[in-house]
Amino acid sequence: MLTSLTIKNYALIDHLQVNFTNGLTIITGETGAGKSILLGGLSLILGKRADLSNVKNATEKCIVEATFDLANYNLKPLFKTEDLDYEPLTIIRREILPSGKSRAFINDTPVNLDSLQLLGERLLDIHSQHQTLQLTNDDFQFQVIDALASNGDILEKYASNLSTYNSLQTELKTLQSKKSEAIKEHDYNSFLLKELEDAKLVVGEMNALEEEYETLNNIEDIKEKLSNSNALMSNEEVGLMNNLTELKQQFSRLTSYGTAYQSVFERINSSLIELDDIFSEIEALRESLEADPKRLEVVNSKLQIYHNLMLKHSVSDESQLISIREELAAKINDAENLDAVIQQKESELKTINEQLNTLAITIHKNREAVIPTLIEQLEAILGTLGMPNSRFNIKLHQGQKYYLNGSDELEFLFSANKGGNFNELKKSASGGELSRIMLAIKSILSKYIQLPTIMFDEIDTGVSGEISNKMAFIMQQMSNSMQVFSITHLPQIAAKGDTHYKVFKQDVDGVTVTQMKKLNSEDRIVEIAQMLGGFKLTESAIAHAKQLLN
């Protein structure tokens, strides 16, 4: 319920702070006093877009702040979903800055307008004659029937299954599309894979083959250079080995003259050992070389395969070719297993479809069972509200398509006159009739579900005194289980309130501002007497006002 409202620097309101209680709260005031301004401020709390033209002083910030008691609402899951801190007393604040920018906060946490609207619609319902089109909306009509049918839990289960059903359908379509593409590509991918598999690719093999190719292709030149190298080392007159051996012998005679000579001698000896090893390796390399035209052809052929494949697949080494080979193998494997996966998804879809159908049938039967009760209650209430000939014909048909709230299609037909034809609400009911129908529906709903705080904005326009008494009685009944506001011009309704506020204008320092005050018992007598007979109070008006209040 709405426990307090603060408005600063909005339209004709300089600063307004009001506290509210449960029950039926009446708001009255002359036309133009500012009741619509009050509703405008509340609409900002509900997430309506801000308009800088509504700011009273454009150089200062406009603030609208409302406190709600959430004790009777199951809103913790919503707060968790929206990542908000839950507080039993929740504060919603809107600010319009002089720059024109708007900010919104829930318990001091900044939020966007979507989050504000989502919470706002659970907390406050502003209803006027201009907002009765909600009645003609299928979703709202289903909500009414489902409230009476207690379909809340089963609709949640249905919605969860429908989400799974839609996801499976999407997955199945994707798999079928993938299969169609796979069929087109299968033969080509198989050819590419066979080509790569036949090549027997090995990481690092290409470098080894290139080295072997260079050796076999230049074998005579390599042999010649190895022989020359061998000669340089082993020539009897000028060979490296003979000269180094002679050098070693010379230094062997100097070692006894000091450690410096011994060190050089050891280095010469090491060099001679290393040179002898090199000589042996050169000799081994030379002896191992043998021209092999057939092997050269094999190596060249394998290298050509590598180069052709790399060119074909636009890669630079064999490891990338191996990766492509593995990807192709996976694609072909997936394609060959798609039938099994598709069959599994089809089986899952069939199961969830059966569950959905069972839930939809249950929802349909529950709805069918309560429709006679809804019609009976609606016609009875409307009879007391001056519409004794009102008749409803609510047709429910279960189709094959799954909607968000079941598989039903609904016709909510109405006839206002005896013997008249049934037609859609928007075509057969006037604005005043729609207002009374909405009041009747909300009064019925209040017995079955926890409704948000409701504010009736002059829905009694054009209603006679006797009917207004009935409307007031219905609002009183509703206020036993919820918070109800009624903005009214009718004294019969104003007198039924538990609390009464008056909206009025006054000039302050040469500026007209809107004020709002809570009326005490004496103030209420005067206000209702003026509503009955005008500003000039008469004894009969005062007596009538007291009678209404009693």
Coordinates of C-alpha atoms in Angstrom, one line a residue:
M1 CA 0.0 0.0 0.0
L2 CA 1.0 3.6 -0.6
T3 CA 2.0 5.1 2.8
S4 CA 3.4 8.5 1.9
L5 CA 3.9 10.8 -1.1
T6 CA 6.2 13.7 -1.4
I7 CA 6.2 16.0 -4.5
K8 CA 8.6 19.0 -4.9
N9 CA 8.7 21.6 -7.7
Y10 CA 6.1 19.8 -9.9
A11 CA 3.6 21.9 -11.9
L12 CA 1.7 24.0 -9.4
I13 CA 3.0 22.1 -6.4
D14 CA 5.9 23.8 -4.6
H15 CA 6.2 21.2 -1.8
L16 CA 3.6 18.6 -0.8
Q17 CA 4.0 15.8 1.7
V18 CA 1.1 13.5 2.6
N19 CA 0.8 10.3 4.6
F20 CA -1.9 7.7 3.7
T21 CA -3.5 4.8 5.6
N22 CA -5.3 1.6 4.5
G23 CA -9.0 1.5 3.7
L24 CA -11.0 3.9 1.4
T25 CA -9.3 7.3 0.9
I26 CA -11.3 10.1 -0.7
I27 CA -9.8 13.0 -2.6
T28 CA -12.0 15.9 -3.6
G29 CA -11.4 19.4 -4.9
E30 CA -12.8 21.9 -7.4
T31 CA -12.2 21.4 -11.1
G32 CA -8.7 22.7 -11.9
A33 CA -7.5 22.6 -8.2
G34 CA -4.8 20.2 -9.1
K35 CA -6.0 16.6 -8.7
S36 CA -4.7 15.8 -12.2
I37 CA -1.3 17.2 -11.1
L38 CA -1.3 14.7 -8.2
L39 CA -2.0 11.9 -10.6
G40 CA 0.7 13.2 -12.9
G41 CA 3.2 13.0 -10.1
L42 CA 2.2 9.5 -9.3
S43 CA 2.5 8.5 -12.9
L44 CA 6.2 9.4 -12.7
I45 CA 6.6 6.8 -9.9
L46 CA 5.0 4.3 -12.3
G47 CA 7.6 4.9 -14.9
K48 CA 6.0 7.5 -17.2
R49 CA 8.5 9.5 -19.2
A50 CA 9.4 12.9 -17.6
D51 CA 8.5 16.2 -19.2
L52 CA 10.6 19.3 -18.4
S53 CA 7.6 21.5 -19.0
N54 CA 6.0 20.1 -15.8
V55 CA 8.8 21.4 -13.6
K56 CA 7.6 24.4 -11.7
N57 CA 10.9 26.2 -11.3
A58 CA 13.2 25.1 -14.2
T59 CA 16.3 26.1 -12.3
E60 CA 15.7 23.6 -9.6
K61 CA 15.3 19.8 -9.4
C62 CA 11.8 18.2 -9.4
I63 CA 11.4 15.3 -7.0
V64 CA 8.5 12.8 -6.6
E65 CA 9.0 10.2 -3.9
A66 CA 6.5 7.5 -2.7
T67 CA 6.8 5.0 0.1
F68 CA 5.1 1.6 -0.2
D69 CA 4.4 -1.1 2.4
L70 CA 5.1 -4.4 0.6
A71 CA 4.1 -6.7 3.5
N72 CA 1.1 -8.2 1.7
Y73 CA 2.8 -8.6 -1.7
N74 CA 5.0 -11.4 -2.8
L75 CA 7.6 -9.2 -4.4
K76 CA 10.9 -10.6 -3.2
P77 CA 11.4 -12.7 -6.4
L78 CA 10.9 -9.6 -8.5
F79 CA 13.4 -7.6 -6.5
K80 CA 15.9 -10.5 -6.9
T81 CA 15.3 -10.7 -10.6
E82 CA 15.9 -7.0 -11.0
D83 CA 18.9 -7.2 -8.7
L84 CA 17.4 -4.8 -6.2
D85 CA 17.6 -4.7 -2.4
Y86 CA 14.3 -5.7 -0.9
E87 CA 12.9 -3.6 1.9
P88 CA 9.4 -4.1 3.5
L89 CA 9.0 -0.3 3.3
T90 CA 10.2 0.5 -0.3
I91 CA 10.9 4.0 -1.5
I92 CA 10.6 4.9 -5.1
R93 CA 12.0 8.3 -6.2
R94 CA 12.0 10.1 -9.6
E95 CA 14.0 13.2 -10.2
I96 CA 13.9 15.6 -13.1
L97 CA 17.0 17.7 -13.3
P98 CA 17.1 21.3 -14.7
S99 CA 19.0 19.9 -17.7
G100 CA 15.9 17.9 -18.6
K101 CA 17.5 14.5 -17.6
S102 CA 15.5 12.1 -15.5
R103 CA 16.6 9.7 -12.9
A104 CA 14.8 6.9 -11.1
F105 CA 15.7 5.1 -7.8
I106 CA 14.3 2.1 -5.9
N107 CA 15.6 2.1 -2.3
D108 CA 18.4 4.5 -3.5
T109 CA 19.5 2.0 -6.3
P110 CA 19.4 3.7 -9.7
V111 CA 17.0 1.9 -12.1
N112 CA 15.8 2.3 -15.7
L113 CA 12.2 3.0 -16.6
D114 CA 11.5 -0.6 -17.5
S115 CA 12.3 -1.8 -14.0
L116 CA 10.3 1.1 -12.5
Q117 CA 7.2 0.2 -14.7
L118 CA 7.6 -3.5 -13.8
L119 CA 7.5 -2.7 -10.0
G120 CA 5.0 0.2 -10.4
E121 CA 2.3 -1.9 -12.0
R122 CA 2.4 -4.3 -9.1
L123 CA 2.0 -1.5 -6.6
L124 CA -0.5 1.1 -8.0
D125 CA -3.3 1.0 -10.5
I126 CA -4.7 4.4 -11.6
H127 CA -8.0 3.9 -13.2
S128 CA -10.1 6.4 -15.1
Q129 CA -12.8 6.4 -17.7
H130 CA -10.1 6.9 -20.3
Q131 CA -8.3 3.8 -19.2
T132 CA -11.2 1.3 -19.6
L133 CA -9.7 0.0 -22.9
Q134 CA -7.8 -2.5 -20.8
L135 CA -11.2 -4.3 -20.4
T136 CA -11.3 -5.0 -24.1
N137 CA -7.8 -6.6 -24.1
D138 CA -7.7 -10.4 -24.3
D139 CA -4.8 -10.6 -21.8
F140 CA -6.7 -8.7 -19.1
Q141 CA -9.9 -10.8 -19.7
F142 CA -7.9 -14.0 -19.3
Q143 CA -6.3 -12.6 -16.1
V144 CA -9.8 -12.1 -14.7
I145 CA -10.9 -15.6 -15.5
D146 CA -7.6 -17.2 -14.3
A147 CA -7.9 -15.3 -11.0
L148 CA -11.3 -16.9 -10.3
A149 CA -10.0 -20.3 -11.6
S150 CA -6.9 -20.2 -9.4
N151 CA -4.8 -21.0 -12.4
G152 CA -1.7 -19.1 -11.1
D153 CA 0.5 -22.1 -10.3
I154 CA -0.5 -24.2 -13.3
L155 CA 0.1 -21.2 -15.6
E156 CA 3.6 -20.9 -14.2
K157 CA 4.3 -24.5 -14.9
Y158 CA 2.8 -24.1 -18.4
A159 CA 4.9 -21.1 -19.1
S160 CA 8.1 -23.0 -18.1
N161 CA 7.2 -25.9 -20.3
L162 CA 6.3 -23.6 -23.2
S163 CA 9.7 -22.0 -22.9
T164 CA 11.4 -25.5 -23.1
Y165 CA 9.1 -26.4 -26.0
N166 CA 10.0 -23.2 -27.9
S167 CA 13.7 -23.8 -27.2
L168 CA 13.5 -27.4 -28.5
Q169 CA 11.7 -26.3 -31.6
T170 CA 14.5 -23.7 -32.3
E171 CA 17.2 -26.4 -31.7
L172 CA 15.4 -28.8 -34.0
K173 CA 15.1 -26.3 -36.8
T174 CA 18.7 -25.5 -36.4
L175 CA 19.7 -29.2 -36.6
Q176 CA 17.5 -29.8 -39.6
S177 CA 19.0 -26.8 -41.4
K178 CA 22.4 -28.0 -40.4
K179 CA 21.6 -31.4 -41.8
S180 CA 20.4 -29.9 -45.1
E181 CA 23.7 -28.0 -45.4
A182 CA 25.7 -31.1 -44.3
I183 CA 24.1 -33.2 -47.1
K184 CA 25.2 -30.6 -49.6
E185 CA 28.7 -30.5 -48.3
H186 CA 29.1 -34.1 -47.3
D187 CA 30.6 -35.4 -50.6
Y188 CA 33.0 -32.5 -51.0
N189 CA 34.1 -32.7 -47.4
S190 CA 34.6 -36.4 -47.7
F191 CA 36.8 -35.9 -50.8
L192 CA 38.9 -33.3 -49.0
L193 CA 39.3 -35.5 -46.0
K194 CA 40.4 -38.5 -48.0
E195 CA 42.9 -36.4 -49.8
L196 CA 44.4 -35.2 -46.5
E197 CA 44.3 -38.7 -44.9
D198 CA 46.0 -40.3 -48.0
A199 CA 48.8 -37.7 -47.6
K200 CA 49.6 -39.3 -44.2
L201 CA 50.6 -35.9 -42.8
V202 CA 53.1 -35.8 -39.9
V203 CA 54.1 -32.7 -38.0
G204 CA 57.8 -31.8 -38.8
E205 CA 58.0 -34.1 -41.7
M206 CA 58.1 -31.4 -44.3
N207 CA 61.3 -29.8 -43.0
A208 CA 63.0 -33.2 -42.9
L209 CA 61.9 -33.9 -46.5
E210 CA 63.1 -30.5 -47.7
E211 CA 66.6 -31.2 -46.1
E212 CA 66.7 -34.7 -47.7
Y213 CA 65.7 -33.2 -51.1
E214 CA 68.4 -30.6 -50.9
T215 CA 71.0 -33.3 -50.1
L216 CA 69.9 -35.8 -52.8
N217 CA 69.5 -33.1 -55.4
N218 CA 73.1 -31.7 -54.8
I219 CA 74.9 -34.9 -53.9
E220 CA 77.8 -34.5 -56.3
D221 CA 78.5 -30.9 -55.2
I222 CA 78.4 -32.0 -51.5
K223 CA 80.7 -35.0 -52.2
E224 CA 83.2 -32.7 -53.9
K225 CA 83.2 -30.2 -51.0
L226 CA 83.5 -33.0 -48.4
S227 CA 86.5 -34.5 -50.3
N228 CA 88.2 -31.1 -50.5
S229 CA 87.6 -30.6 -46.8
N230 CA 89.1 -34.0 -46.1
A231 CA 92.2 -33.1 -48.2
L232 CA 92.6 -29.8 -46.4
M233 CA 92.8 -31.6 -43.1
S234 CA 94.9 -34.7 -44.1
N235 CA 97.4 -33.4 -46.7
E236 CA 100.9 -34.7 -45.6
E237 CA 102.6 -31.4 -46.3
V238 CA 100.1 -28.7 -45.6
G239 CA 97.2 -30.5 -44.0
L240 CA 95.6 -29.2 -40.8
M241 CA 96.0 -32.5 -39.0
N242 CA 99.8 -32.8 -39.7
N243 CA 100.5 -29.1 -38.9
L244 CA 98.5 -29.3 -35.6
T245 CA 100.3 -32.5 -34.7
E246 CA 103.7 -30.8 -35.3
L247 CA 102.5 -27.8 -33.2
K248 CA 101.6 -30.2 -30.4
Q249 CA 105.1 -31.8 -30.5
Q250 CA 106.8 -28.4 -30.3
F251 CA 104.8 -27.3 -27.3
S252 CA 105.2 -30.6 -25.5
R253 CA 108.9 -29.6 -25.1
L254 CA 107.9 -26.3 -23.4
T255 CA 105.6 -27.6 -20.8
S256 CA 108.4 -28.0 -18.3
Y257 CA 109.1 -24.3 -18.4
G258 CA 105.9 -23.1 -16.8
T259 CA 102.2 -23.5 -16.4
A260 CA 101.5 -20.9 -19.2
Y261 CA 103.1 -23.3 -21.7
Q262 CA 101.3 -26.3 -20.2
S263 CA 97.9 -24.4 -20.7
V264 CA 98.6 -23.7 -24.4
F265 CA 99.7 -27.3 -24.9
E266 CA 96.4 -28.6 -23.4
R267 CA 94.4 -26.3 -25.6
I268 CA 96.3 -27.5 -28.7
N269 CA 95.7 -31.1 -27.7
S270 CA 92.0 -30.4 -27.3
S271 CA 91.8 -28.8 -30.7
L272 CA 93.6 -31.7 -32.2
I273 CA 91.1 -34.2 -30.6
E274 CA 88.2 -32.0 -31.9
L275 CA 89.8 -31.7 -35.3
D276 CA 90.3 -35.5 -35.5
D277 CA 86.6 -36.0 -34.6
I278 CA 85.5 -33.5 -37.3
F279 CA 87.7 -35.3 -39.8
S280 CA 86.1 -38.6 -38.9
E281 CA 82.6 -37.1 -39.2
I282 CA 83.4 -35.6 -42.6
E283 CA 84.7 -38.9 -43.8
A284 CA 81.6 -40.7 -42.5
L285 CA 79.3 -38.1 -44.3
R286 CA 81.3 -38.5 -47.5
E287 CA 81.1 -42.3 -47.4
S288 CA 77.4 -42.3 -46.5
L289 CA 76.5 -40.2 -49.6
E290 CA 75.2 -42.1 -52.5
A291 CA 73.2 -40.9 -55.4
D292 CA 69.6 -42.3 -55.3
P293 CA 67.4 -40.9 -58.1
K294 CA 64.4 -43.0 -57.0
R295 CA 64.5 -41.7 -53.5
L296 CA 64.9 -38.2 -54.8
E297 CA 61.7 -38.7 -56.9
V298 CA 59.8 -40.0 -53.9
V299 CA 60.9 -37.1 -51.7
N300 CA 60.1 -34.6 -54.4
S301 CA 56.7 -36.2 -55.0
K302 CA 55.8 -36.0 -51.2
L303 CA 56.9 -32.4 -51.0
Q304 CA 54.8 -31.6 -54.0
I305 CA 51.8 -33.1 -52.2
Y306 CA 52.5 -30.9 -49.2
H307 CA 52.8 -27.8 -51.3
N308 CA 49.7 -28.5 -53.3
L309 CA 47.6 -29.1 -50.2
M310 CA 48.9 -26.0 -48.5
L311 CA 48.1 -23.9 -51.6
K312 CA 44.7 -25.5 -51.9
H313 CA 43.8 -24.8 -48.3
S314 CA 45.6 -21.5 -48.0
V315 CA 47.9 -22.4 -45.1
S316 CA 51.6 -22.2 -44.5
D317 CA 52.6 -25.4 -42.8
E318 CA 51.6 -29.0 -42.2
S319 CA 50.3 -28.5 -38.7
Q320 CA 47.5 -26.3 -40.1
L321 CA 46.7 -29.0 -42.7
I322 CA 46.4 -31.5 -39.9
S323 CA 44.0 -29.1 -38.1
I324 CA 41.9 -28.8 -41.2
R325 CA 41.9 -32.6 -41.5
E326 CA 40.6 -32.9 -37.9
E327 CA 37.9 -30.3 -38.5
L328 CA 36.7 -32.0 -41.7
A329 CA 36.6 -35.4 -39.8
A330 CA 34.5 -33.8 -37.0
K331 CA 32.1 -32.2 -39.6
I332 CA 31.6 -35.5 -41.4
N333 CA 31.2 -37.3 -38.1
D334 CA 28.6 -34.7 -36.9
A335 CA 26.8 -34.9 -40.2
E336 CA 26.6 -38.7 -40.0
N337 CA 25.3 -38.5 -36.3
L338 CA 22.8 -35.7 -37.0
D339 CA 20.0 -38.2 -37.6
A340 CA 20.4 -39.6 -34.2
V341 CA 20.5 -36.2 -32.6
I342 CA 17.4 -35.0 -34.5
Q343 CA 15.5 -38.1 -33.5
Q344 CA 16.4 -37.5 -29.9
K345 CA 15.2 -33.9 -30.1
E346 CA 12.0 -34.9 -31.8
S347 CA 11.4 -37.4 -29.0
E348 CA 11.9 -34.7 -26.4
L349 CA 9.7 -32.3 -28.3
K350 CA 6.9 -34.9 -28.4
T351 CA 7.1 -35.5 -24.7
I352 CA 7.0 -31.8 -23.8
N353 CA 4.2 -31.3 -26.3
E354 CA 2.1 -33.9 -24.5
Q355 CA 2.8 -32.3 -21.2
L356 CA 1.9 -28.9 -22.6
N357 CA -1.3 -30.2 -24.0
T358 CA -2.3 -31.8 -20.7
L359 CA -1.6 -28.5 -18.9
A360 CA -3.5 -26.5 -21.5
I361 CA -6.5 -28.8 -21.1
T362 CA -6.5 -28.4 -17.4
I363 CA -6.3 -24.6 -17.7
H364 CA -9.2 -24.7 -20.2
K365 CA -11.4 -26.8 -17.9
N366 CA -10.6 -24.6 -14.9
R367 CA -11.6 -21.6 -16.9
E368 CA -14.8 -23.1 -18.2
A369 CA -15.8 -24.1 -14.7
V370 CA -15.7 -20.5 -13.4
I371 CA -17.1 -18.6 -16.3
P372 CA -20.7 -19.1 -15.2
T373 CA -19.8 -17.7 -11.7
L374 CA -18.0 -14.7 -13.3
I375 CA -21.0 -13.9 -15.5
E376 CA -23.4 -14.3 -12.5
Q377 CA -21.4 -12.0 -10.3
L378 CA -20.8 -9.4 -13.0
E379 CA -24.5 -9.2 -14.0
A380 CA -25.5 -9.0 -10.3
I381 CA -23.1 -6.1 -9.5
L382 CA -24.0 -4.2 -12.7
G383 CA -27.7 -4.6 -11.9
T384 CA -27.1 -2.6 -8.7
L385 CA -25.1 0.0 -10.7
G386 CA -28.0 0.9 -12.9
M387 CA -27.4 -1.6 -15.6
P388 CA -30.1 -4.2 -14.9
N389 CA -30.3 -5.5 -18.5
S390 CA -26.6 -6.1 -18.8
R391 CA -25.7 -9.6 -20.1
F392 CA -22.4 -11.3 -20.8
N393 CA -21.6 -14.2 -23.1
I394 CA -18.1 -15.4 -22.6
K395 CA -17.0 -18.0 -25.2
L396 CA -13.9 -20.1 -24.6
H397 CA -12.5 -22.3 -27.4
Q398 CA -9.4 -24.5 -27.1
G399 CA -7.3 -24.3 -30.3
Q400 CA -4.2 -26.1 -31.5
K401 CA -1.8 -23.2 -31.0
Y402 CA 0.1 -22.7 -27.8
Y403 CA -0.1 -19.1 -26.5
L404 CA 1.7 -17.6 -23.6
N405 CA -1.3 -18.3 -21.3
G406 CA -2.6 -21.6 -22.7
S407 CA -4.2 -22.7 -26.0
D408 CA -7.6 -20.9 -25.5
E409 CA -9.2 -18.3 -27.7
L410 CA -11.6 -16.0 -25.9
E411 CA -14.7 -14.0 -26.9
F412 CA -15.8 -11.6 -24.2
L413 CA -19.3 -10.5 -25.5
F414 CA -21.7 -8.0 -23.9
S415 CA -25.2 -6.7 -24.4
A416 CA -26.3 -3.6 -22.4
N417 CA -30.0 -3.7 -23.4
K418 CA -32.8 -6.3 -23.0
G419 CA -33.2 -8.2 -26.3
G420 CA -30.0 -6.6 -27.7
N421 CA -27.4 -8.5 -29.7
F422 CA -24.2 -9.6 -28.1
N423 CA -21.1 -7.8 -29.3
E424 CA -17.5 -7.1 -28.4
L425 CA -17.2 -4.9 -25.3
K426 CA -15.5 -2.0 -27.1
K427 CA -18.4 -1.9 -29.7
S428 CA -21.3 -2.4 -27.3
A429 CA -20.5 -0.5 -24.1
S430 CA -20.2 3.3 -23.6
G431 CA -17.4 4.9 -21.6
G432 CA -19.6 5.2 -18.5
E433 CA -20.7 1.5 -18.9
L434 CA -17.1 0.4 -19.3
S435 CA -16.2 2.2 -16.1
R436 CA -18.9 0.4 -14.1
I437 CA -17.9 -2.9 -15.7
M438 CA -14.3 -2.3 -14.7
L439 CA -15.4 -1.4 -11.1
A440 CA -17.4 -4.6 -11.0
I441 CA -14.5 -6.7 -12.3
K442 CA -12.0 -5.1 -9.9
S443 CA -14.4 -5.7 -7.0
I444 CA -14.7 -9.4 -7.9
L445 CA -10.9 -9.7 -8.4
S446 CA -10.2 -8.3 -4.9
K447 CA -11.9 -11.4 -3.4
Y448 CA -9.6 -13.8 -5.2
I449 CA -6.1 -12.1 -5.6
Q450 CA -4.1 -9.4 -3.9
L451 CA -4.6 -6.4 -6.1
P452 CA -2.3 -3.4 -6.1
T453 CA -3.5 -0.1 -4.6
I454 CA -6.2 1.2 -6.9
M455 CA -7.0 4.8 -7.5
F456 CA -10.4 5.5 -9.2
D457 CA -10.2 8.8 -11.0
E458 CA -13.7 10.3 -11.4
I459 CA -15.1 7.0 -12.8
D460 CA -18.4 8.2 -11.2
T461 CA -18.8 11.0 -13.8
G462 CA -22.4 11.2 -15.0
V463 CA -23.7 8.7 -12.4
S464 CA -26.9 9.4 -10.4
G465 CA -27.1 9.7 -6.7
E466 CA -28.5 6.3 -6.0
I467 CA -26.0 4.6 -8.3
S468 CA -23.2 6.5 -6.7
N469 CA -24.3 5.1 -3.3
K470 CA -23.9 1.6 -4.8
M471 CA -20.5 2.5 -6.3
A472 CA -19.3 3.8 -2.9
F473 CA -20.5 0.6 -1.2
I474 CA -18.5 -1.5 -3.7
M475 CA -15.4 0.6 -3.1
Q476 CA -15.9 0.2 0.7
Q477 CA -16.1 -3.6 0.3
M478 CA -12.9 -3.6 -1.8
S479 CA -11.1 -1.5 0.8
N480 CA -11.6 -4.2 3.4
S481 CA -8.9 -6.2 1.7
M482 CA -6.9 -3.5 -0.1
Q483 CA -6.1 0.2 -0.3
V484 CA -8.5 2.1 -2.4
F485 CA -8.4 5.8 -3.5
S486 CA -11.4 7.6 -5.1
I487 CA -11.0 11.0 -6.7
T488 CA -14.7 12.1 -6.9
H489 CA -17.1 15.0 -7.3
L490 CA -20.0 13.1 -5.8
P491 CA -20.8 13.7 -2.1
Q492 CA -22.4 10.2 -1.8
I493 CA -19.0 8.6 -2.5
A494 CA -17.0 11.2 -0.6
A495 CA -19.0 10.5 2.6
K496 CA -18.1 6.7 2.5
G497 CA -14.3 7.2 2.9
D498 CA -12.3 6.2 5.9
T499 CA -10.0 9.2 5.2
H500 CA -10.7 12.4 3.3
Y501 CA -8.3 14.8 1.6
K502 CA -9.0 18.0 -0.2
V503 CA -6.9 19.4 -3.1
F504 CA -7.1 23.2 -3.5
K505 CA -5.3 26.2 -4.9
Q506 CA -4.1 29.2 -3.0
D507 CA -1.9 32.2 -3.7
V508 CA 1.4 32.4 -1.8
D509 CA 3.5 35.5 -2.3
G510 CA 1.6 36.3 -5.5
V511 CA 2.1 32.8 -6.9
T512 CA -0.7 30.2 -7.3
V513 CA 0.2 26.8 -5.8
T514 CA -1.7 23.5 -5.2
Q515 CA -2.1 22.3 -1.7
M516 CA -3.6 19.1 -0.2
K517 CA -4.8 18.7 3.4
K518 CA -6.4 15.9 5.4
L519 CA -9.9 16.9 6.6
N520 CA -11.1 16.4 10.1
S521 CA -14.8 15.6 11.0
E522 CA -15.9 19.3 10.9
D523 CA -14.0 19.9 7.7
R524 CA -15.6 16.9 6.0
I525 CA -19.1 18.2 6.9
V526 CA -18.3 21.5 5.3
E527 CA -16.7 20.0 2.2
I528 CA -19.6 17.6 1.6
A529 CA -22.1 20.3 2.2
Q530 CA -20.4 22.4 -0.4
M531 CA -20.3 19.5 -2.8
L532 CA -24.1 19.2 -2.3
G533 CA -25.2 22.9 -2.4
G534 CA -22.2 25.1 -3.5
F535 CA -20.0 27.4 -1.5
K536 CA -22.9 29.1 0.2
L537 CA -23.6 26.8 3.1
T538 CA -27.2 26.1 4.1
E539 CA -28.7 24.3 7.0
S540 CA -30.2 21.7 4.8
A541 CA -26.9 21.1 3.0
I542 CA -25.1 20.7 6.3
A543 CA -27.8 18.4 7.6
H544 CA -27.7 16.3 4.5
A545 CA -23.9 16.1 4.7
K546 CA -24.1 14.9 8.3
Q547 CA -26.7 12.4 7.3
L548 CA -24.4 11.0 4.5
L549 CA -21.5 10.9 6.9
N550 CA -23.5 8.9 9.4

